[in-house]
Amino acid sequence: MARRSTVQHDPRIAGDPELSAYPEFDQAPPGARRGAKRGGWSGGGGRWLVWTGRAILWALIVVIVVNGVRAPFERFTESGAPAANVPTATGQAFPSERASAFATQFASIYLNMKSEELDTRSRQLAPYLQSDEDPQFGWDGYGRMFAANLQPFGVEVVDSNNGVVTLAFQSGARRFLLSVPVYYSGGRFVVSGRPALLPAPAPADLPQVAQPEGDEAAEAELRPQLQGFFKAYADGSSDLSRYLVAGKSLPSFGGAFTFVELKSVVVPVGGATREIQAVVVWGVPTGATPSATPGATDPSAVGGRLEQAYRLTVEKQGDKWYVEDIRGAGRAVG
């Protein structure tokens, strides 16, 4: 008779298959079960992909909603904001240059007041004003004023139809400004309100400029050359070429002025080519026979004297200096 073993076997002996939490897999053939494990998804490892996709989708929805709300609001606020230079219906802005020309013509009449010429002034002002405007445009007909040297100073564009043109002018010994409001429509202008007189800005403060270190030896060499050059430069003689760098040519005054004096020369230290400064006194003619000799009884019969400042580029060749170019000096020299 066979005896039963009393040893209790562990239900999970090596080599025996483990019990699965998914019985349906236990019933499948081993090959099919292995394939299912490789291709299946338990649901925990890929859950982040779902949440990422949802986050991106919601972000796109939020962007679309925000843009849809903001666009009408921006169009509304932009339509209510004032523009500095609004185009007209034809797409053109306020014509500043033509308005300046119109205002300059108007001001040349408006600023010249003589009580004995009231009718002439009112007739001349009429083309610039509305038909029902005061003919003297605010002037009571008393006093006297003259204006000269009118020039456009600036234009403030209010919109496509309105601007304020400012003009500079001189009356007596002083400079002034005049602001003229101008209306434009359909290619036509009209003065749209009373002008305003303003004081002109004072002259700018000119800073002092230190003179360069001078070369006295070069100045002594240059003086006789420059005197001959300026004399020929004034009268237009053929001698001018003698003072120029070889191959150079310069136009001359051709006798319109006479050379009176080389007042000062500033020659900086340098090499064979230098830029120097010179102050020249010209004789200004007053008739058919120009003269620069002062002391005549009738000053109008004698030519005047006029100081002018120049920059010259000079080049030393051998023991002489020659002029290569001449132009205005700009700042005061000497």
mmCIF file of C-alpha atoms in Angstrom:
data_model
loop_
_atom_site.group_PDB
_atom_site.id
_atom_site.type_symbol
_atom_site.label_atom_id
_atom_site.label_comp_id
_atom_site.label_asym_id
_atom_site.label_seq_id
_atom_site.Cartn_x
_atom_site.Cartn_y
_atom_site.Cartn_z
ATOM 1 C CA MET A 1 0.000 0.000 0.000
ATOM 2 C CA ALA A 2 1.410 3.387 -0.968
ATOM 3 C CA ARG A 3 2.034 5.829 1.857
ATOM 4 C CA ARG A 4 0.896 9.483 1.459
ATOM 5 C CA SER A 5 3.562 12.084 1.874
ATOM 6 C CA THR A 6 3.149 14.291 4.871
ATOM 7 C CA VAL A 7 5.195 17.157 3.316
ATOM 8 C CA GLN A 8 3.019 20.147 2.476
ATOM 9 C CA HIS A 9 3.934 21.621 -0.858
ATOM 10 C CA ASP A 10 4.027 25.384 -1.416
ATOM 11 C CA PRO A 11 1.415 26.195 -4.021
ATOM 12 C CA ARG A 12 4.043 28.457 -5.766
ATOM 13 C CA ILE A 13 6.727 25.976 -6.618
ATOM 14 C CA ALA A 14 9.401 27.162 -9.034
ATOM 15 C CA GLY A 15 8.397 26.407 -12.556
ATOM 16 C CA ASP A 16 4.666 26.528 -11.875
ATOM 17 C CA PRO A 17 2.771 29.453 -13.392
ATOM 18 C CA GLU A 18 1.734 32.234 -11.030
ATOM 19 C CA LEU A 19 -1.874 33.060 -10.538
ATOM 20 C CA SER A 20 -2.805 36.149 -12.542
ATOM 21 C CA ALA A 21 -5.122 38.961 -11.605
ATOM 22 C CA TYR A 22 -6.568 38.653 -15.095
ATOM 23 C CA PRO A 23 -7.966 35.134 -15.471
ATOM 24 C CA GLU A 24 -8.788 35.638 -19.109
ATOM 25 C CA PHE A 25 -5.077 35.882 -19.796
ATOM 26 C CA ASP A 26 -4.467 32.685 -17.910
ATOM 27 C CA GLN A 27 -6.788 30.854 -20.227
ATOM 28 C CA ALA A 28 -5.085 32.169 -23.374
ATOM 29 C CA PRO A 29 -2.255 30.255 -25.007
ATOM 30 C CA PRO A 30 1.216 31.265 -23.826
ATOM 31 C CA GLY A 31 2.132 32.869 -27.155
ATOM 32 C CA ALA A 32 -0.988 34.960 -27.238
ATOM 33 C CA ARG A 33 -0.493 36.002 -23.618
ATOM 34 C CA ARG A 34 3.037 37.199 -24.268
ATOM 35 C CA GLY A 35 1.892 39.232 -27.271
ATOM 36 C CA ALA A 36 -0.874 40.809 -25.266
ATOM 37 C CA LYS A 37 1.535 41.867 -22.532
ATOM 38 C CA ARG A 38 3.861 43.509 -25.014
ATOM 39 C CA GLY A 39 1.131 45.450 -26.890
ATOM 40 C CA GLY A 40 -1.226 46.234 -24.006
ATOM 41 C CA TRP A 41 -1.355 49.377 -21.844
ATOM 42 C CA SER A 42 -2.018 49.056 -18.164
ATOM 43 C CA GLY A 43 -3.231 52.703 -18.059
ATOM 44 C CA GLY A 44 -0.737 54.218 -15.565
ATOM 45 C CA GLY A 45 2.390 54.876 -17.693
ATOM 46 C CA GLY A 46 0.733 56.870 -20.559
ATOM 47 C CA ARG A 47 -1.775 58.909 -18.564
ATOM 48 C CA TRP A 48 0.475 62.007 -18.741
ATOM 49 C CA LEU A 49 0.031 62.084 -22.546
ATOM 50 C CA VAL A 50 -3.703 62.518 -22.144
ATOM 51 C CA TRP A 51 -3.352 65.380 -19.654
ATOM 52 C CA THR A 52 -0.717 67.102 -21.817
ATOM 53 C CA GLY A 53 -2.978 66.986 -24.854
ATOM 54 C CA ARG A 54 -5.877 68.375 -22.839
ATOM 55 C CA ALA A 55 -3.694 71.248 -21.514
ATOM 56 C CA ILE A 56 -2.593 72.218 -25.038
ATOM 57 C CA LEU A 57 -6.168 72.124 -26.283
ATOM 58 C CA TRP A 58 -7.407 74.378 -23.462
ATOM 59 C CA ALA A 59 -4.518 76.813 -24.038
ATOM 60 C CA LEU A 60 -5.510 77.151 -27.710
ATOM 61 C CA ILE A 61 -9.118 77.761 -26.712
ATOM 62 C CA VAL A 62 -8.109 80.488 -24.243
ATOM 63 C CA VAL A 63 -5.910 82.249 -26.858
ATOM 64 C CA ILE A 64 -8.721 82.215 -29.433
ATOM 65 C CA VAL A 65 -11.240 83.617 -26.926
ATOM 66 C CA VAL A 66 -8.889 86.377 -25.707
ATOM 67 C CA ASN A 67 -8.014 87.507 -29.246
ATOM 68 C CA GLY A 68 -11.657 87.527 -30.242
ATOM 69 C CA VAL A 69 -12.528 89.825 -27.324
ATOM 70 C CA ARG A 70 -9.456 92.123 -27.647
ATOM 71 C CA ALA A 71 -9.692 92.888 -31.410
ATOM 72 C CA PRO A 72 -13.059 94.759 -31.281
ATOM 73 C CA PHE A 73 -11.923 96.647 -28.164
ATOM 74 C CA GLU A 74 -8.700 97.833 -29.858
ATOM 75 C CA ARG A 75 -10.602 98.929 -32.975
ATOM 76 C CA PHE A 76 -12.985 100.926 -30.794
ATOM 77 C CA THR A 77 -10.230 102.694 -28.805
ATOM 78 C CA GLU A 78 -8.178 103.469 -31.951
ATOM 79 C CA SER A 79 -11.170 105.015 -33.698
ATOM 80 C CA GLY A 80 -11.696 107.373 -30.755
ATOM 81 C CA ALA A 81 -8.046 108.530 -30.458
ATOM 82 C CA PRO A 82 -7.091 111.864 -32.122
ATOM 83 C CA ALA A 83 -4.563 111.722 -34.963
ATOM 84 C CA ALA A 84 -1.748 114.241 -35.464
ATOM 85 C CA ASN A 85 -2.110 114.331 -39.213
ATOM 86 C CA VAL A 86 -5.402 112.774 -40.319
ATOM 87 C CA PRO A 87 -5.626 112.187 -44.082
ATOM 88 C CA THR A 88 -8.458 113.735 -46.035
ATOM 89 C CA ALA A 89 -11.073 111.799 -47.955
ATOM 90 C CA THR A 90 -8.722 111.819 -50.933
ATOM 91 C CA GLY A 91 -5.914 110.316 -48.844
ATOM 92 C CA GLN A 92 -3.856 113.540 -48.652
ATOM 93 C CA ALA A 93 -2.526 115.146 -45.475
ATOM 94 C CA PHE A 94 -2.463 118.849 -44.646
ATOM 95 C CA PRO A 95 -0.317 120.580 -47.343
ATOM 96 C CA SER A 96 2.223 122.341 -45.121
ATOM 97 C CA GLU A 97 4.399 123.814 -47.874
ATOM 98 C CA ARG A 98 1.503 125.380 -49.766
ATOM 99 C CA ALA A 99 -0.002 126.641 -46.510
ATOM 100 C CA SER A 100 3.341 128.320 -45.708
ATOM 101 C CA ALA A 101 3.351 130.089 -49.077
ATOM 102 C CA PHE A 102 -0.238 131.256 -48.547
ATOM 103 C CA ALA A 103 0.463 132.522 -45.021
ATOM 104 C CA THR A 104 3.649 134.316 -46.127
ATOM 105 C CA GLN A 105 1.769 136.260 -48.794
ATOM 106 C CA PHE A 106 -0.951 137.135 -46.298
ATOM 107 C CA ALA A 107 1.557 138.298 -43.664
ATOM 108 C CA SER A 108 3.388 140.575 -46.115
ATOM 109 C CA ILE A 109 0.147 142.595 -46.360
ATOM 110 C CA TYR A 110 -1.134 142.141 -42.798
ATOM 111 C CA LEU A 111 2.088 143.320 -41.113
ATOM 112 C CA ASN A 112 2.477 146.502 -43.177
ATOM 113 C CA MET A 113 0.128 149.112 -41.754
ATOM 114 C CA LYS A 114 -0.185 152.718 -42.927
ATOM 115 C CA SER A 115 -3.223 154.726 -41.909
ATOM 116 C CA GLU A 116 -3.219 156.601 -45.206
ATOM 117 C CA GLU A 117 -3.592 153.332 -47.144
ATOM 118 C CA LEU A 118 -6.543 151.704 -45.364
ATOM 119 C CA ASP A 119 -8.513 151.042 -48.530
ATOM 120 C CA THR A 120 -5.511 149.532 -50.317
ATOM 121 C CA ARG A 121 -4.768 147.247 -47.370
ATOM 122 C CA SER A 122 -8.367 146.034 -47.055
ATOM 123 C CA ARG A 123 -8.547 145.225 -50.790
ATOM 124 C CA GLN A 124 -5.266 143.323 -50.635
ATOM 125 C CA LEU A 125 -6.338 141.345 -47.554
ATOM 126 C CA ALA A 126 -9.711 140.330 -49.010
ATOM 127 C CA PRO A 127 -8.466 137.264 -50.998
ATOM 128 C CA TYR A 128 -7.157 135.705 -47.772
ATOM 129 C CA LEU A 129 -10.264 136.202 -45.573
ATOM 130 C CA GLN A 130 -13.915 135.193 -45.378
ATOM 131 C CA SER A 131 -16.227 137.616 -47.182
ATOM 132 C CA ASP A 132 -17.933 138.741 -43.964
ATOM 133 C CA GLU A 133 -14.648 139.372 -42.105
ATOM 134 C CA ASP A 134 -13.495 142.768 -40.789
ATOM 135 C CA PRO A 135 -11.698 144.392 -43.777
ATOM 136 C CA GLN A 136 -8.764 145.502 -41.607
ATOM 137 C CA PHE A 137 -8.756 142.149 -39.755
ATOM 138 C CA GLY A 138 -8.514 143.539 -36.246
ATOM 139 C CA TRP A 139 -6.503 146.727 -36.845
ATOM 140 C CA ASP A 140 -8.191 150.005 -35.864
ATOM 141 C CA GLY A 141 -6.404 152.015 -38.569
ATOM 142 C CA TYR A 142 -4.045 153.971 -36.309
ATOM 143 C CA GLY A 143 -0.278 153.727 -35.985
ATOM 144 C CA ARG A 144 2.257 152.392 -38.431
ATOM 145 C CA MET A 145 4.193 149.151 -38.839
ATOM 146 C CA PHE A 146 6.531 147.712 -41.445
ATOM 147 C CA ALA A 147 7.764 144.153 -41.851
ATOM 148 C CA ALA A 148 10.574 142.739 -43.964
ATOM 149 C CA ASN A 149 12.441 139.475 -44.525
ATOM 150 C CA LEU A 150 9.409 137.233 -44.025
ATOM 151 C CA GLN A 151 10.350 133.558 -43.976
ATOM 152 C CA PRO A 152 8.465 130.368 -42.968
ATOM 153 C CA PHE A 153 9.529 129.309 -39.466
ATOM 154 C CA GLY A 154 7.402 126.225 -38.858
ATOM 155 C CA VAL A 155 4.006 124.552 -39.307
ATOM 156 C CA GLU A 156 1.882 122.949 -36.591
ATOM 157 C CA VAL A 157 -0.527 120.485 -38.229
ATOM 158 C CA VAL A 158 -3.765 120.210 -36.247
ATOM 159 C CA ASP A 159 -5.578 117.860 -38.624
ATOM 160 C CA SER A 160 -6.019 117.337 -42.367
ATOM 161 C CA ASN A 161 -7.855 120.674 -42.716
ATOM 162 C CA ASN A 162 -6.248 122.893 -40.102
ATOM 163 C CA GLY A 163 -2.737 124.099 -39.384
ATOM 164 C CA VAL A 164 -0.907 126.998 -37.747
ATOM 165 C CA VAL A 165 1.868 128.506 -39.861
ATOM 166 C CA THR A 166 4.561 130.452 -37.995
ATOM 167 C CA LEU A 167 6.586 133.053 -39.887
ATOM 168 C CA ALA A 168 9.739 134.927 -38.930
ATOM 169 C CA PHE A 169 10.116 138.584 -39.900
ATOM 170 C CA GLN A 170 11.965 141.748 -38.982
ATOM 171 C CA SER A 171 10.468 145.097 -38.066
ATOM 172 C CA GLY A 172 12.935 147.881 -37.417
ATOM 173 C CA ALA A 173 15.859 146.518 -35.426
ATOM 174 C CA ARG A 174 14.003 143.514 -33.974
ATOM 175 C CA ARG A 175 12.971 140.059 -35.087
ATOM 176 C CA PHE A 176 9.477 138.711 -34.426
ATOM 177 C CA LEU A 177 7.308 135.682 -35.138
ATOM 178 C CA LEU A 178 3.755 135.663 -36.473
ATOM 179 C CA SER A 179 1.476 132.619 -36.106
ATOM 180 C CA VAL A 180 -1.294 132.389 -38.708
ATOM 181 C CA PRO A 181 -4.135 129.826 -38.386
ATOM 182 C CA VAL A 182 -4.990 128.415 -41.813
ATOM 183 C CA TYR A 183 -7.903 126.264 -42.979
ATOM 184 C CA TYR A 184 -7.598 124.053 -46.085
ATOM 185 C CA SER A 185 -10.342 122.354 -48.097
ATOM 186 C CA GLY A 186 -10.792 121.432 -51.740
ATOM 187 C CA GLY A 187 -7.436 122.841 -52.793
ATOM 188 C CA ARG A 188 -8.186 126.286 -51.267
ATOM 189 C CA PHE A 189 -6.946 128.126 -48.183
ATOM 190 C CA VAL A 190 -8.357 130.802 -45.898
ATOM 191 C CA VAL A 191 -7.064 132.490 -42.760
ATOM 192 C CA SER A 192 -9.286 130.924 -40.114
ATOM 193 C CA GLY A 193 -8.628 133.180 -37.125
ATOM 194 C CA ARG A 194 -6.711 136.138 -35.731
ATOM 195 C CA PRO A 195 -2.916 135.875 -36.091
ATOM 196 C CA ALA A 196 -0.606 136.141 -33.067
ATOM 197 C CA LEU A 197 2.594 138.187 -32.769
ATOM 198 C CA LEU A 198 5.383 136.542 -30.759
ATOM 199 C CA PRO A 199 8.936 137.542 -29.873
ATOM 200 C CA ALA A 200 11.610 135.683 -31.840
ATOM 201 C CA PRO A 201 14.183 133.595 -29.965
ATOM 202 C CA ALA A 202 17.302 135.453 -28.853
ATOM 203 C CA PRO A 203 20.631 134.698 -30.565
ATOM 204 C CA ALA A 204 22.317 131.489 -29.405
ATOM 205 C CA ASP A 205 25.249 131.715 -27.009
ATOM 206 C CA LEU A 206 28.342 130.976 -29.063
ATOM 207 C CA PRO A 207 30.979 129.050 -27.075
ATOM 208 C CA GLN A 208 34.584 130.156 -27.229
ATOM 209 C CA VAL A 209 36.890 128.092 -29.410
ATOM 210 C CA ALA A 210 40.547 127.758 -28.528
ATOM 211 C CA GLN A 211 42.880 128.810 -31.317
ATOM 212 C CA PRO A 212 45.250 126.091 -32.543
ATOM 213 C CA GLU A 213 48.959 126.364 -31.895
ATOM 214 C CA GLY A 214 50.322 128.692 -34.564
ATOM 215 C CA ASP A 215 53.340 128.161 -36.810
ATOM 216 C CA GLU A 216 54.894 131.632 -37.094
ATOM 217 C CA ALA A 217 57.573 130.553 -39.559
ATOM 218 C CA ALA A 218 55.007 129.069 -41.957
ATOM 219 C CA GLU A 219 52.818 132.165 -41.543
ATOM 220 C CA ALA A 220 55.715 134.420 -42.597
ATOM 221 C CA GLU A 221 56.262 132.264 -45.675
ATOM 222 C CA LEU A 222 52.561 132.201 -46.559
ATOM 223 C CA ARG A 223 51.698 135.885 -46.211
ATOM 224 C CA PRO A 224 53.278 137.184 -49.465
ATOM 225 C CA GLN A 225 51.898 134.183 -51.378
ATOM 226 C CA LEU A 226 48.399 134.759 -50.015
ATOM 227 C CA GLN A 227 48.459 138.481 -50.782
ATOM 228 C CA GLY A 228 49.296 137.750 -54.407
ATOM 229 C CA PHE A 229 46.685 134.992 -54.516
ATOM 230 C CA PHE A 230 43.836 137.165 -53.166
ATOM 231 C CA LYS A 231 44.711 140.064 -55.470
ATOM 232 C CA ALA A 232 44.534 137.756 -58.523
ATOM 233 C CA TYR A 233 41.437 136.038 -57.043
ATOM 234 C CA ALA A 234 39.668 139.425 -56.934
ATOM 235 C CA ASP A 235 40.566 140.842 -60.327
ATOM 236 C CA GLY A 236 40.572 137.548 -62.239
ATOM 237 C CA SER A 237 44.020 138.011 -63.778
ATOM 238 C CA SER A 238 45.960 135.170 -65.332
ATOM 239 C CA ASP A 239 48.416 135.388 -62.427
ATOM 240 C CA LEU A 240 46.001 133.308 -60.339
ATOM 241 C CA SER A 241 47.421 130.044 -61.700
ATOM 242 C CA ARG A 242 50.849 130.970 -60.325
ATOM 243 C CA TYR A 243 49.508 130.563 -56.777
ATOM 244 C CA LEU A 244 47.646 127.280 -57.278
ATOM 245 C CA VAL A 245 48.766 123.677 -56.904
ATOM 246 C CA ALA A 246 49.733 122.250 -60.298
ATOM 247 C CA GLY A 247 46.666 120.983 -62.168
ATOM 248 C CA LYS A 248 44.213 122.987 -60.031
ATOM 249 C CA SER A 249 41.936 125.788 -61.229
ATOM 250 C CA LEU A 250 39.614 128.153 -59.339
ATOM 251 C CA PRO A 251 37.010 130.689 -60.485
ATOM 252 C CA SER A 252 37.612 134.337 -59.565
ATOM 253 C CA PHE A 253 35.553 137.473 -58.837
ATOM 254 C CA GLY A 254 36.593 138.909 -62.190
ATOM 255 C CA GLY A 255 36.886 142.464 -60.883
ATOM 256 C CA ALA A 256 33.610 142.549 -58.927
ATOM 257 C CA PHE A 257 35.673 143.327 -55.795
ATOM 258 C CA THR A 258 39.129 144.710 -55.122
ATOM 259 C CA PHE A 259 41.687 143.298 -52.730
ATOM 260 C CA VAL A 260 42.432 145.746 -49.908
ATOM 261 C CA GLU A 261 44.189 143.866 -47.126
ATOM 262 C CA LEU A 262 45.100 140.464 -45.747
ATOM 263 C CA LYS A 263 44.088 141.224 -42.182
ATOM 264 C CA SER A 264 45.072 138.010 -40.413
ATOM 265 C CA VAL A 265 46.340 134.486 -41.070
ATOM 266 C CA VAL A 266 46.137 131.481 -38.744
ATOM 267 C CA VAL A 267 48.525 128.662 -39.696
ATOM 268 C CA PRO A 268 48.414 125.574 -37.437
ATOM 269 C CA VAL A 269 51.443 123.372 -36.909
ATOM 270 C CA GLY A 270 51.524 120.495 -39.381
ATOM 271 C CA GLY A 271 53.110 118.932 -42.404
ATOM 272 C CA ALA A 272 53.443 119.908 -46.048
ATOM 273 C CA THR A 273 49.627 120.118 -46.512
ATOM 274 C CA ARG A 274 47.638 122.239 -44.056
ATOM 275 C CA GLU A 275 44.253 123.885 -43.630
ATOM 276 C CA ILE A 276 44.708 127.544 -42.724
ATOM 277 C CA GLN A 277 42.329 130.424 -42.001
ATOM 278 C CA ALA A 278 42.526 133.955 -43.323
ATOM 279 C CA VAL A 279 40.574 137.200 -42.875
ATOM 280 C CA VAL A 280 40.531 139.351 -46.031
ATOM 281 C CA VAL A 281 39.283 142.915 -46.541
ATOM 282 C CA TRP A 282 37.559 143.435 -49.889
ATOM 283 C CA GLY A 283 36.789 146.749 -51.529
ATOM 284 C CA VAL A 284 33.064 146.991 -52.281
ATOM 285 C CA PRO A 285 32.358 149.050 -55.419
ATOM 286 C CA THR A 286 29.662 151.702 -55.566
ATOM 287 C CA GLY A 287 29.714 152.748 -59.202
ATOM 288 C CA ALA A 288 31.361 152.209 -62.545
ATOM 289 C CA THR A 289 34.790 152.844 -61.084
ATOM 290 C CA PRO A 290 35.170 150.964 -57.786
ATOM 291 C CA SER A 291 37.363 152.533 -55.146
ATOM 292 C CA ALA A 292 38.333 151.372 -51.673
ATOM 293 C CA THR A 293 39.953 154.631 -50.567
ATOM 294 C CA PRO A 294 38.118 156.112 -47.551
ATOM 295 C CA GLY A 295 37.938 159.806 -46.719
ATOM 296 C CA ALA A 296 35.864 161.205 -49.569
ATOM 297 C CA THR A 297 33.340 163.931 -48.794
ATOM 298 C CA ASP A 298 30.419 161.858 -50.088
ATOM 299 C CA PRO A 299 30.575 158.346 -48.588
ATOM 300 C CA SER A 300 28.206 156.983 -51.244
ATOM 301 C CA ALA A 301 30.745 157.883 -53.918
ATOM 302 C CA VAL A 302 33.465 155.771 -52.325
ATOM 303 C CA GLY A 303 33.673 151.972 -52.291
ATOM 304 C CA GLY A 304 33.283 150.353 -48.905
ATOM 305 C CA ARG A 305 35.358 147.816 -47.032
ATOM 306 C CA LEU A 306 34.081 144.366 -46.136
ATOM 307 C CA GLU A 307 35.857 141.742 -44.003
ATOM 308 C CA GLN A 308 35.460 138.088 -45.010
ATOM 309 C CA ALA A 309 36.825 134.895 -43.431
ATOM 310 C CA TYR A 310 38.129 131.929 -45.447
ATOM 311 C CA ARG A 311 39.589 128.466 -45.036
ATOM 312 C CA LEU A 312 42.282 127.491 -47.490
ATOM 313 C CA THR A 313 44.019 124.193 -48.093
ATOM 314 C CA VAL A 314 47.652 124.923 -48.907
ATOM 315 C CA GLU A 315 50.525 122.673 -49.922
ATOM 316 C CA LYS A 316 54.239 123.343 -49.691
ATOM 317 C CA GLN A 317 56.298 122.402 -52.728
ATOM 318 C CA GLY A 318 59.995 123.203 -52.424
ATOM 319 C CA ASP A 319 60.278 126.504 -50.566
ATOM 320 C CA LYS A 320 56.852 127.923 -51.601
ATOM 321 C CA TRP A 321 53.253 127.394 -50.597
ATOM 322 C CA TYR A 322 50.454 126.896 -53.136
ATOM 323 C CA VAL A 323 46.659 127.046 -52.738
ATOM 324 C CA GLU A 324 44.676 123.879 -53.410
ATOM 325 C CA ASP A 325 41.183 124.993 -52.322
ATOM 326 C CA ILE A 326 39.281 127.936 -50.798
ATOM 327 C CA ARG A 327 35.913 128.017 -48.962
ATOM 328 C CA GLY A 328 34.107 129.841 -46.179
ATOM 329 C CA ALA A 329 35.708 129.697 -42.737
ATOM 330 C CA GLY A 330 32.542 129.183 -40.698
ATOM 331 C CA ARG A 331 33.589 130.291 -37.200
ATOM 332 C CA ALA A 332 35.309 133.639 -36.554
ATOM 333 C CA VAL A 333 39.077 133.549 -36.919
ATOM 334 C CA GLY A 334 41.933 135.938 -36.212
#
